[in-house]
PDB file of C-alpha atoms and ligand atoms in Angstrom:
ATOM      1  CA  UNK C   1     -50.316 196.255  17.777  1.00 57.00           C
ATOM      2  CA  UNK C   2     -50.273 195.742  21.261  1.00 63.00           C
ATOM      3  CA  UNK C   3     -54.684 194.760  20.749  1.00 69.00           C
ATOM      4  CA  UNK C   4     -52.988 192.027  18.432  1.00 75.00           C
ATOM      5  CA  UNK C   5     -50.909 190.597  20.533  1.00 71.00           C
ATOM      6  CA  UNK C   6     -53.942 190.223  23.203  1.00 72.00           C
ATOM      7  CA  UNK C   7     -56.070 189.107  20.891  1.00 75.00           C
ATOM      8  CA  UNK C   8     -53.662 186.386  19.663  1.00 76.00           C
ATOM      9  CA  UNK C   9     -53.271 185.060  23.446  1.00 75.00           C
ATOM     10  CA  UNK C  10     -57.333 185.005  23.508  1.00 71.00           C
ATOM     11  CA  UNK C  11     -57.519 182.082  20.934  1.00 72.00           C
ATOM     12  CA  UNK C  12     -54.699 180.292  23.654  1.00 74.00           C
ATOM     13  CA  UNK C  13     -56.430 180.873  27.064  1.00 79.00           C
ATOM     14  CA  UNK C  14     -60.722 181.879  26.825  1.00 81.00           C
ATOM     15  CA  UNK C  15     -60.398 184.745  29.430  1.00 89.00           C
ATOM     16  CA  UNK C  16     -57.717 187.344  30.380  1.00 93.00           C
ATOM     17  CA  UNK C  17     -56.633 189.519  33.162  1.00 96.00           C
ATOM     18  CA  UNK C  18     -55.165 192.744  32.471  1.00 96.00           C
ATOM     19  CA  UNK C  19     -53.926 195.949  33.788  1.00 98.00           C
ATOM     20  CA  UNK C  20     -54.570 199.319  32.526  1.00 98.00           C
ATOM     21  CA  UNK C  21     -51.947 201.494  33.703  1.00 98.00           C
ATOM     22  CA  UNK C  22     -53.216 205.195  33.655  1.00 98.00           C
ATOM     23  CA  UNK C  23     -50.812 207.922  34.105  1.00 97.00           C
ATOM     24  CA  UNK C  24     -49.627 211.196  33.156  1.00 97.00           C
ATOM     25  CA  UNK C  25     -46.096 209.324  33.002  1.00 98.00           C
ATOM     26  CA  UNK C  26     -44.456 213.147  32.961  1.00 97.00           C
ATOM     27  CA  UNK C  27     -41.715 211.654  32.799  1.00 98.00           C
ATOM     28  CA  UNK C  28     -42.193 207.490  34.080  1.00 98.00           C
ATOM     29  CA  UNK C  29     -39.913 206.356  36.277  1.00 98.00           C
ATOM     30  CA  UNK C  30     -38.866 203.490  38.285  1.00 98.00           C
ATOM     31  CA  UNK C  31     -41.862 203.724  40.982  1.00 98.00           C
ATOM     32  CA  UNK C  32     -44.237 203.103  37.904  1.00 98.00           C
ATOM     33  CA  UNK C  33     -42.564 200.200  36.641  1.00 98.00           C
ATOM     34  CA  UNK C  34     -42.399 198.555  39.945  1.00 98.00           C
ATOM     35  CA  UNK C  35     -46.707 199.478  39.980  1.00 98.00           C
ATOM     36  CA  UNK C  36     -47.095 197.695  37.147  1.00 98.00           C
ATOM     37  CA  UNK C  37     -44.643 194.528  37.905  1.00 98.00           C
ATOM     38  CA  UNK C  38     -46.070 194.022  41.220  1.00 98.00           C
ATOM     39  CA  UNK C  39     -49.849 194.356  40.056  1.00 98.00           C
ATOM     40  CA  UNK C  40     -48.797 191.627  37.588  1.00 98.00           C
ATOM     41  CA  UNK C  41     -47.627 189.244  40.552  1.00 98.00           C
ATOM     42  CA  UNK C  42     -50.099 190.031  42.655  1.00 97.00           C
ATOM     43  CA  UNK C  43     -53.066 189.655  40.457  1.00 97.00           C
ATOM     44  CA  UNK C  44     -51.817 187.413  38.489  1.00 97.00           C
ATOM     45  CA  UNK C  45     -52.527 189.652  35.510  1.00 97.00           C
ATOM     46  CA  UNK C  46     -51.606 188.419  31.803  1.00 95.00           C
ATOM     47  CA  UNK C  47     -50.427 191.455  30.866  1.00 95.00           C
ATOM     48  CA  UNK C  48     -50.223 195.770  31.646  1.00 97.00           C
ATOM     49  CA  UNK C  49     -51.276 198.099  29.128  1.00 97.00           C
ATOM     50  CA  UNK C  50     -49.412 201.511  29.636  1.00 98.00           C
ATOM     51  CA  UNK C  51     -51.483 204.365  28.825  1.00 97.00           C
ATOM     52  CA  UNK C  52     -50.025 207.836  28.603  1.00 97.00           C
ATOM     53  CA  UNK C  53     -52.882 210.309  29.230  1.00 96.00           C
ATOM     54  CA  UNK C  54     -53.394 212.107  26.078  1.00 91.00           C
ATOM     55  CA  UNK C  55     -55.249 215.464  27.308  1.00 87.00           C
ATOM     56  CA  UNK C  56     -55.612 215.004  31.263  1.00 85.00           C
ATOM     57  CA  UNK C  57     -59.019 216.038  31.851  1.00 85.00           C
ATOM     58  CA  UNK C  58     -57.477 217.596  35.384  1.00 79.00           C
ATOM     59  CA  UNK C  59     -54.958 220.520  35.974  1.00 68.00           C
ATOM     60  CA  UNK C  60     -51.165 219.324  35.881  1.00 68.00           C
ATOM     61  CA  UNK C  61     -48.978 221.025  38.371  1.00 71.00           C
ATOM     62  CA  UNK C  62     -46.095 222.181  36.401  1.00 78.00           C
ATOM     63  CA  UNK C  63     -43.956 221.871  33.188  1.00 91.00           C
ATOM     64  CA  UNK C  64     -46.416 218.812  31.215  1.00 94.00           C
ATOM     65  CA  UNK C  65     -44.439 217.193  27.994  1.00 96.00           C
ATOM     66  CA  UNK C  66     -46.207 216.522  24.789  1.00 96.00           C
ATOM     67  CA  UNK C  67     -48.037 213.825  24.869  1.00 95.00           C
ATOM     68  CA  UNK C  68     -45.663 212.042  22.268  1.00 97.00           C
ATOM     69  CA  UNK C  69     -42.844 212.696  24.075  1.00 98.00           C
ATOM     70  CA  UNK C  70     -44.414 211.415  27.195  1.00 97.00           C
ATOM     71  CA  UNK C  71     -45.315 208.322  24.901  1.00 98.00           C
ATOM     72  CA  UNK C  72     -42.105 207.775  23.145  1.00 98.00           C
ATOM     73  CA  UNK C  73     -40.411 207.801  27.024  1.00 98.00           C
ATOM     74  CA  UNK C  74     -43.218 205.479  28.368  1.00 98.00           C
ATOM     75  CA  UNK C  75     -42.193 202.914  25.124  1.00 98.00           C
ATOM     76  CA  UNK C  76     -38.460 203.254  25.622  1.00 98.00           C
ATOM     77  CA  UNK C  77     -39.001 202.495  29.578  1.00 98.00           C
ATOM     78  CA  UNK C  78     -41.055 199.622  29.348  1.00 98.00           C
ATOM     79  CA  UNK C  79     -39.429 197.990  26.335  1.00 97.00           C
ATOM     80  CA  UNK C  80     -37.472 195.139  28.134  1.00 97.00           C
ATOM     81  CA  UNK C  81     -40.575 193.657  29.163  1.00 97.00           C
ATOM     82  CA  UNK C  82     -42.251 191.290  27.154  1.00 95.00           C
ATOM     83  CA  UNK C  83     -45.419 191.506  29.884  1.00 95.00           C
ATOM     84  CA  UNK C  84     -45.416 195.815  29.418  1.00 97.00           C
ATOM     85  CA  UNK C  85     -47.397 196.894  26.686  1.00 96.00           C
ATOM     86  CA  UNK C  86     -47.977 200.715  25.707  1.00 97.00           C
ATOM     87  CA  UNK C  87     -51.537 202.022  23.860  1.00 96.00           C
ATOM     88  CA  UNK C  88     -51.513 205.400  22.056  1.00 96.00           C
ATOM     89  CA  UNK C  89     -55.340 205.272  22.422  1.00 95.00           C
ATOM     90  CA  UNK C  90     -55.435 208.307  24.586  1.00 96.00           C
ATOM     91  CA  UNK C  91     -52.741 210.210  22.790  1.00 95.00           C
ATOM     92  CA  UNK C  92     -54.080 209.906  19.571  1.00 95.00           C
ATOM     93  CA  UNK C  93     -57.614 211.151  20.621  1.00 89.00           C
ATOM     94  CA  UNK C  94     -57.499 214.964  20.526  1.00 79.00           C
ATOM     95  CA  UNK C  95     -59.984 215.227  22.830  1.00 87.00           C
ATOM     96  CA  UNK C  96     -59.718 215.233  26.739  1.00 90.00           C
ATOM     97  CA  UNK C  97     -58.924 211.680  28.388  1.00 90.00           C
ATOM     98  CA  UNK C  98     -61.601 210.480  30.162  1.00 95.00           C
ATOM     99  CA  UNK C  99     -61.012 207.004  31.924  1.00 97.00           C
ATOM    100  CA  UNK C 100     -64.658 205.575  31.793  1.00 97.00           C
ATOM    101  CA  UNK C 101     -64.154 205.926  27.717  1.00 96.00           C
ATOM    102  CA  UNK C 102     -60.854 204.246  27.310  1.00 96.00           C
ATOM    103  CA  UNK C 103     -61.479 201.668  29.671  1.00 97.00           C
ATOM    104  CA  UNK C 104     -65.325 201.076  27.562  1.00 96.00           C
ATOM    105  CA  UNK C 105     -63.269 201.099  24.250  1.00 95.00           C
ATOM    106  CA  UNK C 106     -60.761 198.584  25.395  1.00 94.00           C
ATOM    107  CA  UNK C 107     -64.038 196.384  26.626  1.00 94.00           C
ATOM    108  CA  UNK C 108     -65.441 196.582  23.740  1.00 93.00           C
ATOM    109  CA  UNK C 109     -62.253 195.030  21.373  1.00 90.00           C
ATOM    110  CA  UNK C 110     -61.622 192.238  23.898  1.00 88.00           C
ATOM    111  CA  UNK C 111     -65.858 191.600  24.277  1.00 85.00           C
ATOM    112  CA  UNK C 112     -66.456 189.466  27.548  1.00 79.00           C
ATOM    113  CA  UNK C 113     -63.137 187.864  26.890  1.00 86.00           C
ATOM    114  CA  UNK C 114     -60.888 190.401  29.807  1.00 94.00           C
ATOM    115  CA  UNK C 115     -61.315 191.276  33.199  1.00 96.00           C
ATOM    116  CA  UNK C 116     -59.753 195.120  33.159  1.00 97.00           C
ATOM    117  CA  UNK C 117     -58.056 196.360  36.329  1.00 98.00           C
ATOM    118  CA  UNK C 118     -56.986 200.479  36.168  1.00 98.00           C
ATOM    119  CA  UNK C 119     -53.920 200.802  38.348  1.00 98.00           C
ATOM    120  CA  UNK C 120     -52.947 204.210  38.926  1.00 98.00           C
ATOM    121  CA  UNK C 121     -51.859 206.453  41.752  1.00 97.00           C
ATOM    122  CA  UNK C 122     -53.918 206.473  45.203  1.00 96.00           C
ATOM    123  CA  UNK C 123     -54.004 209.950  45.445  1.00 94.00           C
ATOM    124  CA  UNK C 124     -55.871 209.688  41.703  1.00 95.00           C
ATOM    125  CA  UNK C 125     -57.926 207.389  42.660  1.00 95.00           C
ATOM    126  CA  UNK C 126     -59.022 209.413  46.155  1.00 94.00           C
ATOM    127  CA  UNK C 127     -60.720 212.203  43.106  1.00 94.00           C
ATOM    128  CA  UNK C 128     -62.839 209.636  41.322  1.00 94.00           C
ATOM    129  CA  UNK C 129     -65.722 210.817  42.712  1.00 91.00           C
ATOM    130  CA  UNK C 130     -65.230 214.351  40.565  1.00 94.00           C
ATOM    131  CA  UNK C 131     -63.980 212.125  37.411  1.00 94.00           C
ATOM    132  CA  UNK C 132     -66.488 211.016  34.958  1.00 93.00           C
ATOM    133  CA  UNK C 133     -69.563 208.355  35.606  1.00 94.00           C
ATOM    134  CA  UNK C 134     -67.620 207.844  38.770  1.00 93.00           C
ATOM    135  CA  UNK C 135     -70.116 205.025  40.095  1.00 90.00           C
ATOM    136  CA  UNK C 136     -70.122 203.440  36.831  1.00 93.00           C
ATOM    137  CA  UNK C 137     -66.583 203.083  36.328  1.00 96.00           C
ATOM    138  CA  UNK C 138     -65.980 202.154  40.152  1.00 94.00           C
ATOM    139  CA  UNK C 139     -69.034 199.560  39.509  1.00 93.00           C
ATOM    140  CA  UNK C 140     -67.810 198.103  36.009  1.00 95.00           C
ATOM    141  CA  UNK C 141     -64.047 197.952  36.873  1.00 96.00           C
ATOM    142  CA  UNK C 142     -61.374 196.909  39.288  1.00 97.00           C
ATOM    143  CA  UNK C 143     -59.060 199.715  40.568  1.00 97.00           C
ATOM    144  CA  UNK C 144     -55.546 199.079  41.504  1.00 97.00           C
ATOM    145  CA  UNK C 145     -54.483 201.883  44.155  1.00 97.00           C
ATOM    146  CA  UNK C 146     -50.904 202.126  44.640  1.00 97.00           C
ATOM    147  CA  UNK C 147     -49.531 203.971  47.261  1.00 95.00           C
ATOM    148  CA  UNK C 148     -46.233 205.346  49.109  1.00 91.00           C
ATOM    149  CA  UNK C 149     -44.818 204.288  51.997  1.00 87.00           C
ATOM    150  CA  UNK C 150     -46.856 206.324  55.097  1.00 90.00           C
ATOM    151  CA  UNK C 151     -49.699 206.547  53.166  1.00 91.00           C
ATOM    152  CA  UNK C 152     -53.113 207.761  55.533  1.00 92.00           C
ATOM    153  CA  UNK C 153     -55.161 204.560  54.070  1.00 89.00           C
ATOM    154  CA  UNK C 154     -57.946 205.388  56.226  1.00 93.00           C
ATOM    155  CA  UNK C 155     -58.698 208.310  52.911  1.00 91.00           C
ATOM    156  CA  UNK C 156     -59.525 205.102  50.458  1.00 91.00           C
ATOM    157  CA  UNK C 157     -61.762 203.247  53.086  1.00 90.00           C
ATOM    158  CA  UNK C 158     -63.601 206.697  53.428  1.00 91.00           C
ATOM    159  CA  UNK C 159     -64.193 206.501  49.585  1.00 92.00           C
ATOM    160  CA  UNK C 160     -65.498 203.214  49.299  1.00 91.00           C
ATOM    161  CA  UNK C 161     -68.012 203.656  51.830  1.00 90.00           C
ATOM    162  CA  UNK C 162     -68.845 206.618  49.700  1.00 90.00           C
ATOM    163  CA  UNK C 163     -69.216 204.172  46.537  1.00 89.00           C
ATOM    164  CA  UNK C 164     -70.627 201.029  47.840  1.00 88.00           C
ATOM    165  CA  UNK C 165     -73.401 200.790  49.961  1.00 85.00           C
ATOM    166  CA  UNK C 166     -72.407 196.747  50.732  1.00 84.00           C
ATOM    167  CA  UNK C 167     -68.753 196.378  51.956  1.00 78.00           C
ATOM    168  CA  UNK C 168     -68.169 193.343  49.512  1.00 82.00           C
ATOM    169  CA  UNK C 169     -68.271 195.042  46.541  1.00 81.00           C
ATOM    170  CA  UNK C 170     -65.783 197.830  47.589  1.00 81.00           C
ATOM    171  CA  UNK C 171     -63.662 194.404  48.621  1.00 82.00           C
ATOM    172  CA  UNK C 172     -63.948 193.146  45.363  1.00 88.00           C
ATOM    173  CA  UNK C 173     -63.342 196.500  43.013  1.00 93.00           C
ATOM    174  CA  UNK C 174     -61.042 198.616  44.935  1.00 95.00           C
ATOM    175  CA  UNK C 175     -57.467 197.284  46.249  1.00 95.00           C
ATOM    176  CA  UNK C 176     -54.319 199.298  47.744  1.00 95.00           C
ATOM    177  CA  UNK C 177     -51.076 198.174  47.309  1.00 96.00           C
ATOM    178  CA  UNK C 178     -47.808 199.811  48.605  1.00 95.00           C
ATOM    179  CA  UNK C 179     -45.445 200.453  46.582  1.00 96.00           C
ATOM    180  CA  UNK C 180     -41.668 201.560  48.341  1.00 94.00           C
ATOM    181  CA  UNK C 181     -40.270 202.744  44.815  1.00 94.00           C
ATOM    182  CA  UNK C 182     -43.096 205.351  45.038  1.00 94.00           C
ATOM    183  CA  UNK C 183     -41.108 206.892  46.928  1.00 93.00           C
ATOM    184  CA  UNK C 184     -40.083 208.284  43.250  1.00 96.00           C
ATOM    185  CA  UNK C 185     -42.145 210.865  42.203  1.00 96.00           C
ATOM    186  CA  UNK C 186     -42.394 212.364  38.663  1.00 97.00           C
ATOM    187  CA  UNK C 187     -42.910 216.133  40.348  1.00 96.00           C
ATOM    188  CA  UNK C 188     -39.439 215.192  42.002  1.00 97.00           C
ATOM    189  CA  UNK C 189     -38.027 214.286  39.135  1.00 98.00           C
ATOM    190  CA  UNK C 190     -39.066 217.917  37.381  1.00 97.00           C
ATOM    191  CA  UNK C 191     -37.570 219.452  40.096  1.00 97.00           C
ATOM    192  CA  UNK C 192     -34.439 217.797  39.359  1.00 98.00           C
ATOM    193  CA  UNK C 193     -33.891 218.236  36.068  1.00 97.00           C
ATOM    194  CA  UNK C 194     -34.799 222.340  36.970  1.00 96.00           C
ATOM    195  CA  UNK C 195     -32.261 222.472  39.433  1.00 97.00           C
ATOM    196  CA  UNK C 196     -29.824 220.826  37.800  1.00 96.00           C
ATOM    197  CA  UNK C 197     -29.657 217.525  39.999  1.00 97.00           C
ATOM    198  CA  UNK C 198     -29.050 213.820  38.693  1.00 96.00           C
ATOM    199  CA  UNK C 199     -32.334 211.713  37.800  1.00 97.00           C
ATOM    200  CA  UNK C 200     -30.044 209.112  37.133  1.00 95.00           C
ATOM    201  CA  UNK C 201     -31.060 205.446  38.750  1.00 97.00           C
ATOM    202  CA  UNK C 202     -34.507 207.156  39.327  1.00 98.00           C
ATOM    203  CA  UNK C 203     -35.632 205.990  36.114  1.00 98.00           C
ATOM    204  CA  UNK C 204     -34.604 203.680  33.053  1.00 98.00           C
ATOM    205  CA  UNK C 205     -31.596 205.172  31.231  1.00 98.00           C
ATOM    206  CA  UNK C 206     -33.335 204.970  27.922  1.00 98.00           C
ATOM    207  CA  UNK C 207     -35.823 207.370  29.210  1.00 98.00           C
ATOM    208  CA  UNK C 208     -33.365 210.052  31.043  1.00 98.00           C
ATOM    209  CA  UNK C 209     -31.060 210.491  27.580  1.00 98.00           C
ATOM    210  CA  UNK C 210     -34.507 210.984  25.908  1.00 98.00           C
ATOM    211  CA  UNK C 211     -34.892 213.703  28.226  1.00 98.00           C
ATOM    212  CA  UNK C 212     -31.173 214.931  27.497  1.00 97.00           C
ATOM    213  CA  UNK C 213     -31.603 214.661  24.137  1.00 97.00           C
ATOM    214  CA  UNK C 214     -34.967 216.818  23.693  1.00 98.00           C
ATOM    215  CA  UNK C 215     -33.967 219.343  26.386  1.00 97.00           C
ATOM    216  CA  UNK C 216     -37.148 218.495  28.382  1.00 97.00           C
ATOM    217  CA  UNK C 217     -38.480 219.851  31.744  1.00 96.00           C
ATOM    218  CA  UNK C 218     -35.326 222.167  31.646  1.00 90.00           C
TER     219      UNK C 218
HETATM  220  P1  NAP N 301     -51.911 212.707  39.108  1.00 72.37           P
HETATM  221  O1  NAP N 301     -53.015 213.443  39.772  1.00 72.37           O
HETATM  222  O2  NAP N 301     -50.866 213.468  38.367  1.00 72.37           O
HETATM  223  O3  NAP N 301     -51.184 211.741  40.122  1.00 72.37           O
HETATM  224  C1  NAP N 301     -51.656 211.497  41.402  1.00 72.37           C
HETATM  225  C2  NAP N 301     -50.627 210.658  42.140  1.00 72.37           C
HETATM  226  O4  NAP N 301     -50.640 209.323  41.612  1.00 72.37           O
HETATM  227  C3  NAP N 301     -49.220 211.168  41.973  1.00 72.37           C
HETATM  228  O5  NAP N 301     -48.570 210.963  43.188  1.00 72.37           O
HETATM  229  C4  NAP N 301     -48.659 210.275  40.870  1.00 72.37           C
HETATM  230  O6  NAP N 301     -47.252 210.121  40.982  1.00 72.37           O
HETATM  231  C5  NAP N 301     -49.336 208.959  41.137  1.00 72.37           C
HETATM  232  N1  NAP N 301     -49.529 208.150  39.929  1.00 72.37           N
HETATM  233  C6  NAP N 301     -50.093 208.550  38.752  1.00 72.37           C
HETATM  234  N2  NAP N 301     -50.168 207.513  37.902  1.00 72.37           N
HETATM  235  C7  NAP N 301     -49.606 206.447  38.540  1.00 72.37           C
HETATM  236  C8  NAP N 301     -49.416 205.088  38.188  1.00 72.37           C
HETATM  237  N3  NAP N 301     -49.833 204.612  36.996  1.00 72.37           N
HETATM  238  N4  NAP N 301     -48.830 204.270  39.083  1.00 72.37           N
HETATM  239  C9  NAP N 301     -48.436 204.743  40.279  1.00 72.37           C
HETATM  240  N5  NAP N 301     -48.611 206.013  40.695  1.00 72.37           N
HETATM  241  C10 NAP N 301     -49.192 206.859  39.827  1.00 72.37           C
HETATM  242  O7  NAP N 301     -52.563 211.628  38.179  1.00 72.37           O
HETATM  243  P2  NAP N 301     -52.433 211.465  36.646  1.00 72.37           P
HETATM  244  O8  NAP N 301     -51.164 210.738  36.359  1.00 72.37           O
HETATM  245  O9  NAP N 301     -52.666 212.754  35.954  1.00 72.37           O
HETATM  246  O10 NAP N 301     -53.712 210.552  36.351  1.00 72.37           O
HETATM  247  C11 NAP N 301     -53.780 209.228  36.796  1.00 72.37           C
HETATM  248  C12 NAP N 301     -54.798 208.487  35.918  1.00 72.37           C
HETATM  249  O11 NAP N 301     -56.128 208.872  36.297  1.00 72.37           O
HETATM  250  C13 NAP N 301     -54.670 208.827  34.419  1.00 72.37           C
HETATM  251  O12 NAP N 301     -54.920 207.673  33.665  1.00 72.37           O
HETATM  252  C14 NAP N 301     -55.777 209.858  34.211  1.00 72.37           C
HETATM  253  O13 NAP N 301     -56.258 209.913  32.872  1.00 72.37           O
HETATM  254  C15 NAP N 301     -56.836 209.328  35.156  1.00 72.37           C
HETATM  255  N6  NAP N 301     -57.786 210.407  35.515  1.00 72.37           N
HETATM  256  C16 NAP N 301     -59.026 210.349  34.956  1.00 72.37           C
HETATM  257  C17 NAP N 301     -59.936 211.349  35.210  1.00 72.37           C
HETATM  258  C18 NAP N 301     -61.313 211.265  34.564  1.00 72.37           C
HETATM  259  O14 NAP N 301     -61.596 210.285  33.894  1.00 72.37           O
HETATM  260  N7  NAP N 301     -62.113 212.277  34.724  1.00 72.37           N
HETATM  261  C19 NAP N 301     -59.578 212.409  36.061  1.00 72.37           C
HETATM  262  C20 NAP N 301     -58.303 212.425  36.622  1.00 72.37           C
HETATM  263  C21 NAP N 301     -57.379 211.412  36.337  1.00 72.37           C
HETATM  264  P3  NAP N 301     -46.338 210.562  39.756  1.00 72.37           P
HETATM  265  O15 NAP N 301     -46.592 212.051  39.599  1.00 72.37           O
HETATM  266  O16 NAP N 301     -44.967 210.229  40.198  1.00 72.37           O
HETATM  267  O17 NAP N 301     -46.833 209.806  38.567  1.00 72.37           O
END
């Protein structure tokens, strides 16, 4: 559904921009939506794919919600946004998540047609070099770092010296961008819900009664 609608605005404009946005999302909240809105501006990106992790290929730190629930939240969060989209193609693949082969699947469906940024969390991003293919991926795609306020930056220029050998092309695949509602934090948010605390105004109301309502991270 949300390839149709891409490929629909293909026969309108000949190329695309567009944002992958990788997360656990366990649970999204507010920083992530203001991730994706402000790579949009700043990037000028057509649109921002959502894309729930279906099996992280990493160890999650605490309670992790099934992947449909995660999805279902991520849908019901982004749905007032006609530039948010949400792909189950990680959540329907049983297997573990590996970025380099969603990011080469969605290539292949839009061809030549879209550039494909992954935005996802700095601290992520600082591990690519133990992901998979990690100097294809950083050499075949543009990576959207966001950060929180006092992040040490100085980590991220360490890893691109690590990637790129010339300077231009770390300037031109890897960018940081701080994000103040990061200040959220879906680990927080866990906590909160354990101990009983309000996650209200941290994250779209939709999303916390689906959390009431299913009894989740309690
Ligand atoms: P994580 O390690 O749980 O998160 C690291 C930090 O980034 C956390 O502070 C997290 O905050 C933040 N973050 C995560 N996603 C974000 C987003 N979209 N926008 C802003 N901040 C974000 O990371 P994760 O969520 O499990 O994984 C991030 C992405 O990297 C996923 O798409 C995952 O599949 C991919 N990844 C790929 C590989 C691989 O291919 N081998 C390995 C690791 C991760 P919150 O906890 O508040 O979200």
């Amino acid at each position: 559904m949300e390839i149709d609608k891409l490929m629909s605005m293909l026969k309108v404009k000949k190329h695309l921009k567009v944002g992958i946005m990788g997360g656990t999302f366990n649970p999204i909240h507010y920083g992530h939506l203001v991730t994706a809105e402000e790579s949009l501006k700043q990037f000028k990106l057509d649109k921002v794919i959502f894309v729930p992790t279906g099996t992280p290929p990493h160890k999650t730190s605490g309670v992790l919600a099934e992947a449909e629930d995660r999805y279902l939240m991520t849908v019901i969060a982004t749905a007032s946004n006609a530039d948010f989209l949400v792909s189950r193609i990680e959540i329907d693949n049983m297997e573990t998540s590996y970025t380099i082969d969603t990011l080469k699947r969605f290539q292949e469906i839009f061809k030549e047609k879209v550039t494909l940024y992954f935005i996802t969390g700095a601290d992520a991003i600082l591990e690519i070099l133990t992901w998979k293919n990690p100097v294809e991926i950083t050499n075949l795609y543009k990576f959207i770092a966001a950060t929180r306020p006092g992040y040490d930056i100085s980590k991220i220029e360490d890893l691109k010296k690590k990637l790129y050998s010339h300077p231009a092309d770390a300037k031109d695949h890897i960018f940081l961008m701080e994000i103040p509602a990061l200040a959220i934090s879906s680990t927080d948010i866990r906590e909160r819900i354990r101990t009983k605390k309000p996650i209200k105004y941290l994250m779209p109301e939709g999303a916390v009664n689906y959390i009431l309502k299913h009894g989740l991270y309690s």
